[in-house]
PDB file of C-alpha atoms in Angstrom:
ATOM      1  CA  UNK A   1       0.182   0.163  -0.091  1.00 83.00           C
ATOM      2  CA  UNK A   2       1.272   3.347  -1.152  1.00 89.00           C
ATOM      3  CA  UNK A   3       1.858   6.139   2.038  1.00 91.00           C
ATOM      4  CA  UNK A   4      -0.579   8.506   0.020  1.00 88.00           C
ATOM      5  CA  UNK A   5      -3.169   6.260   0.130  1.00 92.00           C
ATOM      6  CA  UNK A   6      -3.540   5.714   3.953  1.00 97.00           C
ATOM      7  CA  UNK A   7      -6.490   8.061   5.251  1.00 96.00           C
ATOM      8  CA  UNK A   8      -4.411  10.015   7.559  1.00 98.00           C
ATOM      9  CA  UNK A   9      -1.316  10.438   9.816  1.00 98.00           C
ATOM     10  CA  UNK A  10      -2.545   8.024  12.529  1.00 98.00           C
ATOM     11  CA  UNK A  11      -3.681   5.205   9.545  1.00 98.00           C
ATOM     12  CA  UNK A  12       0.108   5.274   8.343  1.00 98.00           C
ATOM     13  CA  UNK A  13       1.578   4.694  12.047  1.00 98.00           C
ATOM     14  CA  UNK A  14      -0.891   1.718  12.311  1.00 98.00           C
ATOM     15  CA  UNK A  15      -0.005   0.472   8.733  1.00 98.00           C
ATOM     16  CA  UNK A  16       3.455   1.019   8.373  1.00 97.00           C
ATOM     17  CA  UNK A  17       4.579   0.717  12.550  1.00 98.00           C
ATOM     18  CA  UNK A  18       2.215  -1.040  14.734  1.00 98.00           C
ATOM     19  CA  UNK A  19       1.085  -3.738  12.020  1.00 97.00           C
ATOM     20  CA  UNK A  20       4.083  -4.479  10.686  1.00 95.00           C
ATOM     21  CA  UNK A  21       6.457  -4.280  14.318  1.00 94.00           C
ATOM     22  CA  UNK A  22       4.425  -4.328  16.985  1.00 95.00           C
ATOM     23  CA  UNK A  23       0.977  -6.721  16.797  1.00 94.00           C
ATOM     24  CA  UNK A  24       3.245  -9.891  17.305  1.00 91.00           C
ATOM     25  CA  UNK A  25       3.287  -8.966  21.035  1.00 92.00           C
ATOM     26  CA  UNK A  26       0.351  -6.380  21.728  1.00 95.00           C
ATOM     27  CA  UNK A  27      -2.256  -8.053  20.478  1.00 95.00           C
ATOM     28  CA  UNK A  28      -5.273  -9.609  22.991  1.00 93.00           C
ATOM     29  CA  UNK A  29      -4.296 -12.365  24.831  1.00 92.00           C
ATOM     30  CA  UNK A  30      -0.925 -12.124  24.445  1.00 92.00           C
ATOM     31  CA  UNK A  31       1.212 -11.918  27.863  1.00 89.00           C
ATOM     32  CA  UNK A  32       3.241  -8.483  26.946  1.00 86.00           C
ATOM     33  CA  UNK A  33       0.006  -7.029  25.942  1.00 90.00           C
ATOM     34  CA  UNK A  34      -1.851  -8.625  29.322  1.00 91.00           C
ATOM     35  CA  UNK A  35       1.206  -7.188  31.282  1.00 91.00           C
ATOM     36  CA  UNK A  36       1.384  -3.462  29.518  1.00 93.00           C
ATOM     37  CA  UNK A  37      -2.465  -3.514  29.250  1.00 94.00           C
ATOM     38  CA  UNK A  38      -1.716  -2.318  25.628  1.00 96.00           C
ATOM     39  CA  UNK A  39      -3.330  -3.612  22.520  1.00 96.00           C
ATOM     40  CA  UNK A  40      -2.232  -1.925  19.188  1.00 97.00           C
ATOM     41  CA  UNK A  41      -4.320  -3.695  16.848  1.00 97.00           C
ATOM     42  CA  UNK A  42      -6.316  -1.254  14.555  1.00 97.00           C
ATOM     43  CA  UNK A  43      -9.477  -1.665  16.028  1.00 96.00           C
ATOM     44  CA  UNK A  44      -8.231  -0.110  19.628  1.00 97.00           C
ATOM     45  CA  UNK A  45      -5.335   0.959  19.457  1.00 98.00           C
ATOM     46  CA  UNK A  46      -6.073   4.589  19.548  1.00 98.00           C
ATOM     47  CA  UNK A  47      -7.977   4.433  22.217  1.00 98.00           C
ATOM     48  CA  UNK A  48      -5.592   2.498  23.892  1.00 97.00           C
ATOM     49  CA  UNK A  49      -2.749   5.098  23.556  1.00 98.00           C
ATOM     50  CA  UNK A  50      -4.234   8.748  23.703  1.00 98.00           C
ATOM     51  CA  UNK A  51      -4.494  10.629  27.283  1.00 98.00           C
ATOM     52  CA  UNK A  52      -4.109   7.109  28.601  1.00 98.00           C
ATOM     53  CA  UNK A  53      -1.882   6.717  31.692  1.00 98.00           C
ATOM     54  CA  UNK A  54       0.366   3.893  30.893  1.00 97.00           C
ATOM     55  CA  UNK A  55       0.681   0.415  33.481  1.00 96.00           C
ATOM     56  CA  UNK A  56       4.148   1.017  34.139  1.00 96.00           C
ATOM     57  CA  UNK A  57       3.963   2.641  37.498  1.00 96.00           C
ATOM     58  CA  UNK A  58       7.480   4.667  37.500  1.00 96.00           C
ATOM     59  CA  UNK A  59       6.220   6.386  33.854  1.00 96.00           C
ATOM     60  CA  UNK A  60       2.857   7.356  35.581  1.00 97.00           C
ATOM     61  CA  UNK A  61       4.267   8.650  38.359  1.00 97.00           C
ATOM     62  CA  UNK A  62       6.628  10.621  36.051  1.00 96.00           C
ATOM     63  CA  UNK A  63       3.291  12.010  34.255  1.00 97.00           C
ATOM     64  CA  UNK A  64       3.604  10.363  31.196  1.00 98.00           C
ATOM     65  CA  UNK A  65       0.583   9.568  29.283  1.00 99.00           C
ATOM     66  CA  UNK A  66       0.841   6.501  26.601  1.00 98.00           C
ATOM     67  CA  UNK A  67       0.721   9.040  23.642  1.00 99.00           C
ATOM     68  CA  UNK A  68      -0.357  13.156  24.734  1.00 98.00           C
ATOM     69  CA  UNK A  69      -2.217  14.901  22.773  1.00 98.00           C
ATOM     70  CA  UNK A  70      -1.116  18.037  24.593  1.00 98.00           C
ATOM     71  CA  UNK A  71       0.751  18.920  21.248  1.00 97.00           C
ATOM     72  CA  UNK A  72       4.138  20.434  20.774  1.00 98.00           C
ATOM     73  CA  UNK A  73       6.758  19.875  23.276  1.00 97.00           C
ATOM     74  CA  UNK A  74       4.537  19.051  25.778  1.00 97.00           C
ATOM     75  CA  UNK A  75       2.844  16.727  24.220  1.00 98.00           C
ATOM     76  CA  UNK A  76       5.977  15.217  23.095  1.00 98.00           C
ATOM     77  CA  UNK A  77       7.670  15.055  26.834  1.00 97.00           C
ATOM     78  CA  UNK A  78       4.843  13.733  28.245  1.00 98.00           C
ATOM     79  CA  UNK A  79       4.267  10.997  25.690  1.00 98.00           C
ATOM     80  CA  UNK A  80       5.418   7.648  27.001  1.00 98.00           C
ATOM     81  CA  UNK A  81       5.359   6.117  23.284  1.00 98.00           C
ATOM     82  CA  UNK A  82       8.379   8.721  22.300  1.00 97.00           C
ATOM     83  CA  UNK A  83      10.439   6.986  25.413  1.00 96.00           C
ATOM     84  CA  UNK A  84       9.875   3.467  24.468  1.00 96.00           C
ATOM     85  CA  UNK A  85      10.825   3.708  20.715  1.00 96.00           C
ATOM     86  CA  UNK A  86      13.579   6.251  21.180  1.00 95.00           C
ATOM     87  CA  UNK A  87      16.641   3.654  20.148  1.00 92.00           C
ATOM     88  CA  UNK A  88      18.975   6.362  19.353  1.00 92.00           C
ATOM     89  CA  UNK A  89      18.553   7.974  22.607  1.00 90.00           C
ATOM     90  CA  UNK A  90      18.776   4.277  24.041  1.00 86.00           C
ATOM     91  CA  UNK A  91      21.643   5.343  26.641  1.00 83.00           C
ATOM     92  CA  UNK A  92      19.635   8.220  28.103  1.00 84.00           C
ATOM     93  CA  UNK A  93      16.410   5.464  28.853  1.00 87.00           C
ATOM     94  CA  UNK A  94      18.782   3.147  30.266  1.00 84.00           C
ATOM     95  CA  UNK A  95      20.566   5.762  32.379  1.00 86.00           C
ATOM     96  CA  UNK A  96      18.105   7.793  33.449  1.00 87.00           C
ATOM     97  CA  UNK A  97      14.909   5.700  33.129  1.00 88.00           C
ATOM     98  CA  UNK A  98      15.959   1.651  33.712  1.00 86.00           C
ATOM     99  CA  UNK A  99      12.571   1.105  35.477  1.00 93.00           C
ATOM    100  CA  UNK A 100      10.546   2.058  31.935  1.00 93.00           C
ATOM    101  CA  UNK A 101      11.135  -1.403  30.787  1.00 91.00           C
ATOM    102  CA  UNK A 102      12.837  -2.319  27.231  1.00 89.00           C
ATOM    103  CA  UNK A 103      12.881  -0.255  24.211  1.00 91.00           C
ATOM    104  CA  UNK A 104      10.337  -1.236  21.552  1.00 93.00           C
ATOM    105  CA  UNK A 105      10.244  -2.958  19.388  1.00 92.00           C
ATOM    106  CA  UNK A 106      12.523  -5.420  21.440  1.00 83.00           C
ATOM    107  CA  UNK A 107      16.137  -5.475  19.281  1.00 66.00           C
ATOM    108  CA  UNK A 108      17.982  -5.450  17.263  1.00 68.00           C
ATOM    109  CA  UNK A 109      15.558  -4.664  14.525  1.00 85.00           C
ATOM    110  CA  UNK A 110      14.415  -1.317  16.223  1.00 93.00           C
ATOM    111  CA  UNK A 111      12.391   1.469  14.317  1.00 97.00           C
ATOM    112  CA  UNK A 112      14.031   3.349  11.476  1.00 97.00           C
ATOM    113  CA  UNK A 113      14.982   6.651  12.698  1.00 97.00           C
ATOM    114  CA  UNK A 114      12.239   8.364   9.806  1.00 98.00           C
ATOM    115  CA  UNK A 115       9.518   6.263  11.624  1.00 98.00           C
ATOM    116  CA  UNK A 116      10.615   7.670  14.956  1.00 98.00           C
ATOM    117  CA  UNK A 117      10.657  11.175  13.648  1.00 98.00           C
ATOM    118  CA  UNK A 118       7.077  10.806  11.727  1.00 98.00           C
ATOM    119  CA  UNK A 119       5.462   9.477  15.239  1.00 99.00           C
ATOM    120  CA  UNK A 120       6.976  12.467  16.849  1.00 98.00           C
ATOM    121  CA  UNK A 121       5.822  14.949  14.416  1.00 98.00           C
ATOM    122  CA  UNK A 122       2.238  13.074  14.746  1.00 99.00           C
ATOM    123  CA  UNK A 123       2.665  13.870  18.407  1.00 99.00           C
ATOM    124  CA  UNK A 124       3.609  16.919  18.366  1.00 98.00           C
ATOM    125  CA  UNK A 125       0.848  17.703  16.005  1.00 98.00           C
ATOM    126  CA  UNK A 126      -1.824  16.667  18.794  1.00 98.00           C
ATOM    127  CA  UNK A 127      -1.873  13.068  17.736  1.00 98.00           C
ATOM    128  CA  UNK A 128      -5.275  13.101  16.092  1.00 98.00           C
ATOM    129  CA  UNK A 129      -6.743  10.388  14.634  1.00 97.00           C
ATOM    130  CA  UNK A 130      -7.846  12.050  11.438  1.00 98.00           C
ATOM    131  CA  UNK A 131      -5.549  13.941   8.987  1.00 97.00           C
ATOM    132  CA  UNK A 132      -2.550  13.980   7.682  1.00 97.00           C
ATOM    133  CA  UNK A 133      -0.629  16.363   9.486  1.00 98.00           C
ATOM    134  CA  UNK A 134       3.058  14.508   9.729  1.00 98.00           C
ATOM    135  CA  UNK A 135       5.576  15.085   7.325  1.00 97.00           C
ATOM    136  CA  UNK A 136       5.978  12.266   5.210  1.00 97.00           C
ATOM    137  CA  UNK A 137       9.391  12.739   4.092  1.00 97.00           C
ATOM    138  CA  UNK A 138      10.465  11.667   7.514  1.00 98.00           C
ATOM    139  CA  UNK A 139       9.784   7.785   6.382  1.00 97.00           C
ATOM    140  CA  UNK A 140      12.432   8.582   3.680  1.00 97.00           C
ATOM    141  CA  UNK A 141      14.796   8.106   5.936  1.00 98.00           C
ATOM    142  CA  UNK A 142      15.264   4.136   6.318  1.00 96.00           C
ATOM    143  CA  UNK A 143      17.994   4.205   8.895  1.00 96.00           C
ATOM    144  CA  UNK A 144      18.361   2.539  11.772  1.00 93.00           C
ATOM    145  CA  UNK A 145      20.022   2.574  15.181  1.00 91.00           C
ATOM    146  CA  UNK A 146      22.824   0.014  15.510  1.00 83.00           C
ATOM    147  CA  UNK A 147      24.020  -0.293  18.851  1.00 79.00           C
ATOM    148  CA  UNK A 148      27.807  -0.239  19.370  1.00 78.00           C
ATOM    149  CA  UNK A 149      29.344  -3.535  20.632  1.00 77.00           C
ATOM    150  CA  UNK A 150      32.967  -3.888  22.312  1.00 81.00           C
ATOM    151  CA  UNK A 151      33.320  -7.659  22.057  1.00 83.00           C
ATOM    152  CA  UNK A 152      35.703  -8.793  25.288  1.00 86.00           C
ATOM    153  CA  UNK A 153      39.593  -8.673  24.897  1.00 87.00           C
ATOM    154  CA  UNK A 154      40.980 -12.241  24.487  1.00 85.00           C
ATOM    155  CA  UNK A 155      42.181 -13.424  27.934  1.00 84.00           C
ATOM    156  CA  UNK A 156      45.890 -13.996  29.281  1.00 83.00           C
ATOM    157  CA  UNK A 157      44.951 -17.484  30.768  1.00 81.00           C
ATOM    158  CA  UNK A 158      41.406 -18.797  29.578  1.00 82.00           C
ATOM    159  CA  UNK A 159      39.281 -19.537  26.415  1.00 85.00           C
ATOM    160  CA  UNK A 160      37.674 -17.566  24.233  1.00 86.00           C
ATOM    161  CA  UNK A 161      34.689 -18.538  22.042  1.00 85.00           C
ATOM    162  CA  UNK A 162      32.526 -16.328  20.044  1.00 81.00           C
ATOM    163  CA  UNK A 163      28.940 -16.930  18.663  1.00 80.00           C
ATOM    164  CA  UNK A 164      28.142 -15.322  15.788  1.00 75.00           C
ATOM    165  CA  UNK A 165      24.654 -13.605  15.329  1.00 71.00           C
ATOM    166  CA  UNK A 166      21.245 -15.344  15.148  1.00 71.00           C
ATOM    167  CA  UNK A 167      17.538 -14.428  14.543  1.00 69.00           C
ATOM    168  CA  UNK A 168      15.067 -15.401  16.871  1.00 67.00           C
ATOM    169  CA  UNK A 169      11.647 -14.675  15.819  1.00 65.00           C
ATOM    170  CA  UNK A 170       9.476 -12.415  18.152  1.00 57.00           C
ATOM    171  CA  UNK A 171       7.478 -14.889  20.412  1.00 58.00           C
ATOM    172  CA  UNK A 172       9.393 -17.946  19.835  1.00 66.00           C
ATOM    173  CA  UNK A 173      12.724 -18.846  21.367  1.00 73.00           C
ATOM    174  CA  UNK A 174      15.707 -21.206  19.594  1.00 77.00           C
ATOM    175  CA  UNK A 175      17.520 -24.247  21.102  1.00 80.00           C
ATOM    176  CA  UNK A 176      20.572 -25.353  19.665  1.00 76.00           C
ATOM    177  CA  UNK A 177      24.082 -26.851  20.705  1.00 81.00           C
ATOM    178  CA  UNK A 178      27.584 -25.136  19.905  1.00 81.00           C
ATOM    179  CA  UNK A 179      30.399 -27.115  19.183  1.00 82.00           C
ATOM    180  CA  UNK A 180      34.083 -25.310  19.286  1.00 83.00           C
ATOM    181  CA  UNK A 181      37.056 -27.366  18.835  1.00 84.00           C
ATOM    182  CA  UNK A 182      39.736 -26.373  21.318  1.00 83.00           C
ATOM    183  CA  UNK A 183      42.508 -28.226  20.853  1.00 82.00           C
ATOM    184  CA  UNK A 184      43.613 -28.478  24.699  1.00 84.00           C
ATOM    185  CA  UNK A 185      45.651 -30.993  25.252  1.00 85.00           C
ATOM    186  CA  UNK A 186      45.440 -31.137  29.470  1.00 85.00           C
ATOM    187  CA  UNK A 187      42.764 -30.902  31.798  1.00 85.00           C
ATOM    188  CA  UNK A 188      41.589 -27.472  32.400  1.00 81.00           C
ATOM    189  CA  UNK A 189      38.877 -25.903  35.136  1.00 84.00           C
ATOM    190  CA  UNK A 190      36.737 -23.155  34.428  1.00 85.00           C
ATOM    191  CA  UNK A 191      36.071 -21.101  37.711  1.00 86.00           C
ATOM    192  CA  UNK A 192      35.275 -17.830  35.879  1.00 85.00           C
ATOM    193  CA  UNK A 193      33.066 -16.956  32.988  1.00 88.00           C
ATOM    194  CA  UNK A 194      32.407 -13.830  31.220  1.00 87.00           C
ATOM    195  CA  UNK A 195      29.686 -12.896  28.476  1.00 87.00           C
ATOM    196  CA  UNK A 196      29.375  -9.701  26.437  1.00 82.00           C
ATOM    197  CA  UNK A 197      26.187  -9.528  24.459  1.00 77.00           C
ATOM    198  CA  UNK A 198      25.255  -6.842  21.802  1.00 70.00           C
ATOM    199  CA  UNK A 199      22.653  -4.639  23.327  1.00 64.00           C
ATOM    200  CA  UNK A 200      18.798  -5.908  22.453  1.00 59.00           C
ATOM    201  CA  UNK A 201      19.988  -9.947  22.495  1.00 59.00           C
TER     202      UNK A 201
END
């Protein structure tokens, strides 16, 4: 579906963001939806968001709404959704608001920078459910935030094993056996393990 064919800015957010990146978790009957109280299917998403106090007690205590319709900077500053999707601002999120939960969607495939800016623009314009109020040009930016990953240094005394990236679909789990040939000719006892994972793992 072409962006120009959507009936409103909110319809674009529903079709291009919520339907494609969010409703696998935020759908009736899902544990994530039950915990957050947020369902993002098209029939109920708008009413679930606008000026609704989030289930997260810390966000609620900070005076946030899931999405504020106040408009302008007050609207964006009071919208929990902005905090939750703003992956490029992840350091602030986890340093200052670690009690807010996780950046969404759960990584590593975060929203594009353009999608974030489009939602930000829509909220800044008062978050209406009708009308084209957000700038479509934002959606041309398809870059995504890629968290920096620094692997552990090789140990002076020990063994280092690297497990390459692998995908796990949303709401799924993967079990596997990984074997590395270590070429060790003597008995070694392991008394400490250190693990480093990319953010979103």
